[in-house]
Amino acid sequence: MKDQSEYNAYRIPVPPEFEEVFSHFYVAENTSRNAVRRRLLPSYQTILIFNFGTKALLQSGDEEIETGKCLALGPVKRAFEYTLPPGSEILVVNFRDDAFYRFFGNAMIAENLRSDPDALTGEGCFSDLWEQLNTLPDTDLRVNFILDFCRPYLKKRNPVIGRLASFDDKSLDVIKTLAEETGQTERNMQLWHRKYLGYSAKEIRRYYRFLKAVEMVQQGITSASGVNWFDIIHQCNYYDQSQLIRDFKHYLDLTPTRYLKFQQEICNPVG
């Protein structure tokens, strides 16, 4: 059995100035003598991973990726596994909604799963940034340095995209509603949704339904009554049990019962 007593993982909240840009920073470090393996739930966020120390490994399907100094992924639409060998440390920047587009002019890099962030800019600024971060003695200083570094590069948000990102009335069709409000066609609104956010409105609706199901499973695990699958199916508007199972396999490559077995090894980036 792996000794994980010296594996530390925690979140760092962002100051109010950046709450529209980043959801949080995530830190994981392994100072034990054994590798630590985790599975990351999909977040539909684009993430930027800075690796310090021993190189971490990412596994997606049959592809294994070394993080190198810096790696961009996203939007993360399906779970992937990562391994932190002894002596590794990662700092993960989680972009919110259209923030990645506002920095790079591109919202989707997940077709090839990964990207060298220097290739997105055509410059070596991220390699230079990593070199500066690597000299700093603690995580708080690194986070503050990243926030100061990014200020000059953040473009203003398109107000329509702001409405798309913040629309939370589940009883209304966001595409149809905002098309009527702005005088755009529904087709244009769909294209904008994918261009600026990196996914369609239909995709994110399905994901939010699945995320609600996962949250209810977690609540059931800690309750005296246990997990009530039929209640989850009803409250999350699944047609039947098979549709719920399909979503778990789609996002996690696990059945709901196997999720219960391995849930302690699964990290929820949005929970």
Short mmCIF file of C-alpha atoms in Angstrom, two decimals:
data_model
loop_
_atom_site.label_atom_id
_atom_site.label_comp_id
_atom_site.label_asym_id
_atom_site.label_seq_id
_atom_site.Cartn_x
_atom_site.Cartn_y
_atom_site.Cartn_z
CA MET A 1 0.00 0.00 0.00
CA LYS A 2 1.35 3.44 -0.91
CA ASP A 3 2.48 5.75 1.82
CA GLN A 4 0.72 9.07 1.10
CA SER A 5 1.19 10.67 4.51
CA GLU A 6 3.47 13.30 2.99
CA TYR A 7 1.25 14.19 0.06
CA ASN A 8 -0.22 17.67 0.41
CA ALA A 9 -2.88 19.22 -1.81
CA TYR A 10 -4.85 22.39 -1.23
CA ARG A 11 -6.58 25.33 -2.92
CA ILE A 12 -5.66 28.99 -2.82
CA PRO A 13 -8.54 31.44 -3.35
CA VAL A 14 -8.12 34.44 -5.63
CA PRO A 15 -8.58 38.06 -4.52
CA PRO A 16 -11.84 39.80 -5.56
CA GLU A 17 -10.07 41.65 -8.38
CA PHE A 18 -9.50 38.33 -10.18
CA GLU A 19 -12.67 36.39 -9.36
CA GLU A 20 -13.95 36.90 -12.91
CA VAL A 21 -10.67 35.53 -14.29
CA PHE A 22 -9.58 32.62 -12.10
CA SER A 23 -11.65 30.27 -9.94
CA HIS A 24 -8.70 29.29 -7.73
CA PHE A 25 -5.12 28.07 -7.67
CA TYR A 26 -4.37 24.46 -6.78
CA VAL A 27 -1.17 23.13 -5.23
CA ALA A 28 -0.10 19.50 -4.88
CA GLU A 29 3.27 18.27 -3.64
CA ASN A 30 4.65 14.84 -2.90
CA THR A 31 7.45 14.65 -0.34
CA SER A 32 6.91 10.94 0.39
CA ARG A 33 8.97 8.04 -1.00
CA ASN A 34 6.19 6.74 -3.25
CA ALA A 35 4.32 8.00 -6.28
CA VAL A 36 0.82 9.38 -5.73
CA ARG A 37 -1.83 8.83 -8.40
CA ARG A 38 -5.07 10.78 -8.65
CA ARG A 39 -7.92 11.22 -11.13
CA LEU A 40 -9.14 14.76 -11.87
CA LEU A 41 -12.84 15.28 -12.50
CA PRO A 42 -13.65 17.32 -15.62
CA SER A 43 -14.13 21.01 -14.85
CA TYR A 44 -14.82 22.59 -18.27
CA GLN A 45 -12.07 25.01 -17.32
CA THR A 46 -8.77 25.56 -19.05
CA ILE A 47 -5.85 25.01 -16.71
CA LEU A 48 -2.21 26.00 -16.72
CA ILE A 49 0.15 23.66 -14.84
CA PHE A 50 3.52 24.83 -13.53
CA ASN A 51 5.73 21.91 -12.52
CA PHE A 52 8.53 22.26 -9.99
CA GLY A 53 10.83 19.43 -9.00
CA THR A 54 10.34 15.95 -10.46
CA LYS A 55 8.18 15.93 -13.58
CA ALA A 56 4.55 14.98 -13.01
CA LEU A 57 2.82 12.63 -15.46
CA LEU A 58 -0.65 12.94 -16.99
CA GLN A 59 -2.53 9.98 -18.43
CA SER A 60 -5.40 10.38 -20.90
CA GLY A 61 -6.48 7.17 -22.56
CA ASP A 62 -3.34 5.55 -23.95
CA GLU A 63 -1.39 8.82 -24.00
CA GLU A 64 1.05 9.64 -21.21
CA ILE A 65 2.33 13.21 -20.98
CA GLU A 66 5.20 14.70 -19.01
CA THR A 67 4.28 18.12 -17.72
CA GLY A 68 7.67 19.71 -18.31
CA LYS A 69 7.99 23.18 -16.82
CA CYS A 70 4.59 24.43 -17.96
CA LEU A 71 1.60 22.86 -19.69
CA ALA A 72 -1.81 24.15 -20.81
CA LEU A 73 -4.87 21.87 -20.95
CA GLY A 74 -8.48 22.48 -21.69
CA PRO A 75 -11.23 23.05 -21.45
CA VAL A 76 -11.02 19.82 -19.44
CA LYS A 77 -14.12 17.93 -20.58
CA ARG A 78 -13.25 14.43 -19.38
CA ALA A 79 -11.39 13.07 -16.39
CA PHE A 80 -7.70 12.31 -16.63
CA GLU A 81 -5.23 10.74 -14.22
CA TYR A 82 -2.07 12.36 -12.98
CA THR A 83 0.89 10.92 -11.11
CA LEU A 84 3.14 12.87 -8.78
CA PRO A 85 6.44 11.02 -8.33
CA PRO A 86 8.47 11.63 -5.15
CA GLY A 87 9.88 15.15 -5.13
CA SER A 88 7.28 16.65 -7.46
CA GLU A 89 5.23 19.80 -6.96
CA ILE A 90 2.62 21.39 -9.21
CA LEU A 91 0.88 24.76 -9.16
CA VAL A 92 -2.31 24.84 -11.23
CA VAL A 93 -3.97 28.01 -12.50
CA ASN A 94 -7.70 27.49 -13.16
CA PHE A 95 -9.16 29.92 -15.72
CA ARG A 96 -12.82 30.85 -15.38
CA ASP A 97 -15.28 31.03 -18.31
CA ASP A 98 -13.84 33.18 -21.15
CA ALA A 99 -10.68 34.25 -19.30
CA PHE A 100 -8.35 32.06 -21.36
CA TYR A 101 -9.72 33.62 -24.55
CA ARG A 102 -9.18 37.09 -23.10
CA PHE A 103 -5.51 36.28 -22.60
CA PHE A 104 -4.75 34.24 -25.73
CA GLY A 105 -7.51 34.91 -28.27
CA ASN A 106 -8.36 31.21 -28.34
CA ALA A 107 -10.67 29.31 -26.01
CA MET A 108 -10.14 25.69 -27.02
CA ILE A 109 -6.91 23.74 -26.96
CA ALA A 110 -8.34 20.37 -25.88
CA GLU A 111 -8.52 18.81 -29.35
CA ASN A 112 -4.91 17.76 -28.80
CA LEU A 113 -5.36 17.66 -25.00
CA ARG A 114 -2.26 19.70 -24.32
CA SER A 115 -0.33 22.69 -25.52
CA ASP A 116 2.97 24.37 -24.83
CA PRO A 117 1.78 27.80 -23.62
CA ASP A 118 4.81 29.44 -25.27
CA ALA A 119 3.44 28.18 -28.60
CA LEU A 120 0.22 30.09 -27.94
CA THR A 121 2.07 33.39 -27.70
CA GLY A 122 4.91 32.74 -30.15
CA GLU A 123 7.31 33.91 -27.46
CA GLY A 124 9.17 32.36 -24.54
CA CYS A 125 7.37 34.35 -21.88
CA PHE A 126 6.08 31.29 -20.00
CA SER A 127 9.52 29.73 -19.86
CA ASP A 128 10.78 33.04 -18.48
CA LEU A 129 7.87 33.16 -16.04
CA TRP A 130 8.66 29.64 -14.80
CA GLU A 131 12.29 30.60 -14.23
CA GLN A 132 11.20 33.53 -12.06
CA LEU A 133 8.62 31.46 -10.17
CA ASN A 134 11.19 28.76 -9.50
CA THR A 135 13.36 31.22 -7.58
CA LEU A 136 10.55 32.14 -5.16
CA PRO A 137 10.58 30.31 -1.81
CA ASP A 138 6.85 29.71 -1.26
CA THR A 139 3.54 29.27 -3.05
CA ASP A 140 1.92 32.51 -1.89
CA LEU A 141 4.73 34.51 -3.46
CA ARG A 142 4.36 32.52 -6.68
CA VAL A 143 0.61 33.13 -6.84
CA ASN A 144 1.03 36.86 -6.25
CA PHE A 145 3.75 36.98 -8.90
CA ILE A 146 1.44 35.29 -11.45
CA LEU A 147 -1.38 37.74 -10.68
CA ASP A 148 0.93 40.73 -11.14
CA PHE A 149 2.38 39.21 -14.30
CA CYS A 150 -1.00 38.70 -16.00
CA ARG A 151 -2.51 42.14 -15.40
CA PRO A 152 -1.18 43.85 -18.56
CA TYR A 153 -2.30 41.00 -20.84
CA LEU A 154 -5.95 40.65 -19.85
CA LYS A 155 -8.32 42.04 -22.51
CA LYS A 156 -11.73 43.50 -21.68
CA ARG A 157 -14.63 41.09 -21.64
CA ASN A 158 -17.22 41.15 -24.41
CA PRO A 159 -20.42 42.10 -22.50
CA VAL A 160 -22.51 39.54 -24.39
CA ILE A 161 -20.06 36.80 -23.42
CA GLY A 162 -20.29 38.03 -19.85
CA ARG A 163 -24.04 37.40 -20.00
CA LEU A 164 -23.48 33.95 -21.53
CA ALA A 165 -21.02 33.01 -18.81
CA SER A 166 -23.14 34.26 -15.92
CA PHE A 167 -26.59 33.18 -17.16
CA ASP A 168 -28.03 31.01 -14.39
CA ASP A 169 -31.78 30.76 -15.06
CA LYS A 170 -32.10 27.02 -15.68
CA SER A 171 -35.74 27.41 -16.76
CA LEU A 172 -34.74 29.39 -19.88
CA ASP A 173 -32.73 28.52 -22.99
CA VAL A 174 -29.63 30.74 -22.71
CA ILE A 175 -29.01 30.80 -26.48
CA LYS A 176 -32.57 31.72 -27.42
CA THR A 177 -32.97 34.22 -24.57
CA LEU A 178 -29.75 36.15 -25.27
CA ALA A 179 -30.26 36.02 -29.04
CA GLU A 180 -33.57 37.81 -28.53
CA GLU A 181 -32.04 40.29 -26.07
CA THR A 182 -29.13 41.22 -28.34
CA GLY A 183 -30.80 40.99 -31.75
CA GLN A 184 -28.42 38.21 -32.82
CA THR A 185 -29.42 34.98 -34.51
CA GLU A 186 -29.38 31.83 -32.40
CA ARG A 187 -26.72 30.43 -34.73
CA ASN A 188 -24.43 33.40 -34.04
CA MET A 189 -24.98 33.03 -30.32
CA GLN A 190 -24.07 29.34 -30.51
CA LEU A 191 -20.89 30.17 -32.42
CA TRP A 192 -19.93 32.85 -29.89
CA HIS A 193 -20.53 30.45 -27.03
CA ARG A 194 -18.08 27.94 -28.50
CA LYS A 195 -15.58 30.54 -29.70
CA TYR A 196 -15.21 32.41 -26.41
CA LEU A 197 -15.93 29.66 -23.86
CA GLY A 198 -14.61 26.62 -25.70
CA TYR A 199 -17.78 24.51 -25.53
CA SER A 200 -21.43 24.63 -26.56
CA ALA A 201 -24.41 25.50 -24.36
CA LYS A 202 -25.67 21.93 -24.82
CA GLU A 203 -22.36 20.50 -23.59
CA ILE A 204 -22.30 22.60 -20.45
CA ARG A 205 -25.94 21.82 -19.61
CA ARG A 206 -25.13 18.10 -19.72
CA TYR A 207 -22.01 18.66 -17.61
CA TYR A 208 -23.89 20.64 -14.94
CA ARG A 209 -26.46 17.85 -14.70
CA PHE A 210 -23.68 15.32 -14.18
CA LEU A 211 -21.96 17.59 -11.64
CA LYS A 212 -25.19 17.83 -9.65
CA ALA A 213 -25.38 14.03 -9.66
CA VAL A 214 -21.81 13.78 -8.34
CA GLU A 215 -22.59 16.28 -5.60
CA MET A 216 -25.63 14.25 -4.56
CA VAL A 217 -23.53 11.08 -4.51
CA GLN A 218 -21.01 12.79 -2.22
CA GLN A 219 -23.81 13.93 0.08
CA GLY A 220 -25.18 10.39 0.17
CA ILE A 221 -21.79 8.95 1.08
CA THR A 222 -21.62 11.09 4.20
CA SER A 223 -25.27 10.65 5.20
CA ALA A 224 -26.78 7.89 7.35
CA SER A 225 -29.23 6.90 4.61
CA GLY A 226 -26.54 6.37 1.96
CA VAL A 227 -26.72 7.04 -1.78
CA ASN A 228 -30.22 6.96 -3.26
CA TRP A 229 -29.68 6.45 -6.99
CA PHE A 230 -33.35 6.76 -7.91
CA ASP A 231 -33.54 10.11 -6.11
CA ILE A 232 -30.47 11.27 -8.05
CA ILE A 233 -32.02 10.19 -11.36
CA HIS A 234 -35.22 12.08 -10.55
CA GLN A 235 -33.68 15.30 -9.20
CA CYS A 236 -31.05 15.54 -11.96
CA ASN A 237 -33.64 14.92 -14.71
CA TYR A 238 -32.14 11.73 -16.08
CA TYR A 239 -34.53 9.58 -18.11
CA ASP A 240 -33.41 6.39 -16.39
CA GLN A 241 -30.50 4.61 -14.73
CA SER A 242 -28.81 3.77 -18.03
CA GLN A 243 -28.55 7.47 -18.95
CA LEU A 244 -26.93 8.22 -15.59
CA ILE A 245 -24.45 5.39 -16.13
CA ARG A 246 -23.62 6.71 -19.61
CA ASP A 247 -22.72 10.12 -18.17
CA PHE A 248 -20.43 8.60 -15.54
CA LYS A 249 -18.69 6.56 -18.23
CA HIS A 250 -18.50 9.57 -20.55
CA TYR A 251 -16.92 11.95 -18.03
CA LEU A 252 -15.01 9.56 -15.75
CA ASP A 253 -14.69 6.27 -17.64
CA LEU A 254 -16.20 4.73 -14.50
CA THR A 255 -19.61 3.33 -13.65
CA PRO A 256 -21.38 4.98 -10.69
CA THR A 257 -20.59 2.00 -8.44
CA ARG A 258 -16.89 2.08 -9.37
CA TYR A 259 -16.93 5.81 -8.70
CA LEU A 260 -18.07 5.00 -5.16
CA LYS A 261 -15.15 2.60 -4.80
CA PHE A 262 -12.50 5.02 -6.03
CA GLN A 263 -14.01 8.40 -5.04
CA GLN A 264 -11.33 9.07 -2.40
CA GLU A 265 -8.73 9.09 -5.19
CA ILE A 266 -10.72 11.52 -7.35
CA CYS A 267 -10.14 15.26 -7.12
CA ASN A 268 -13.06 17.56 -7.80
CA PRO A 269 -11.69 20.85 -9.17
CA VAL A 270 -15.01 22.67 -8.80
CA GLY A 271 -16.27 21.28 -5.53
#
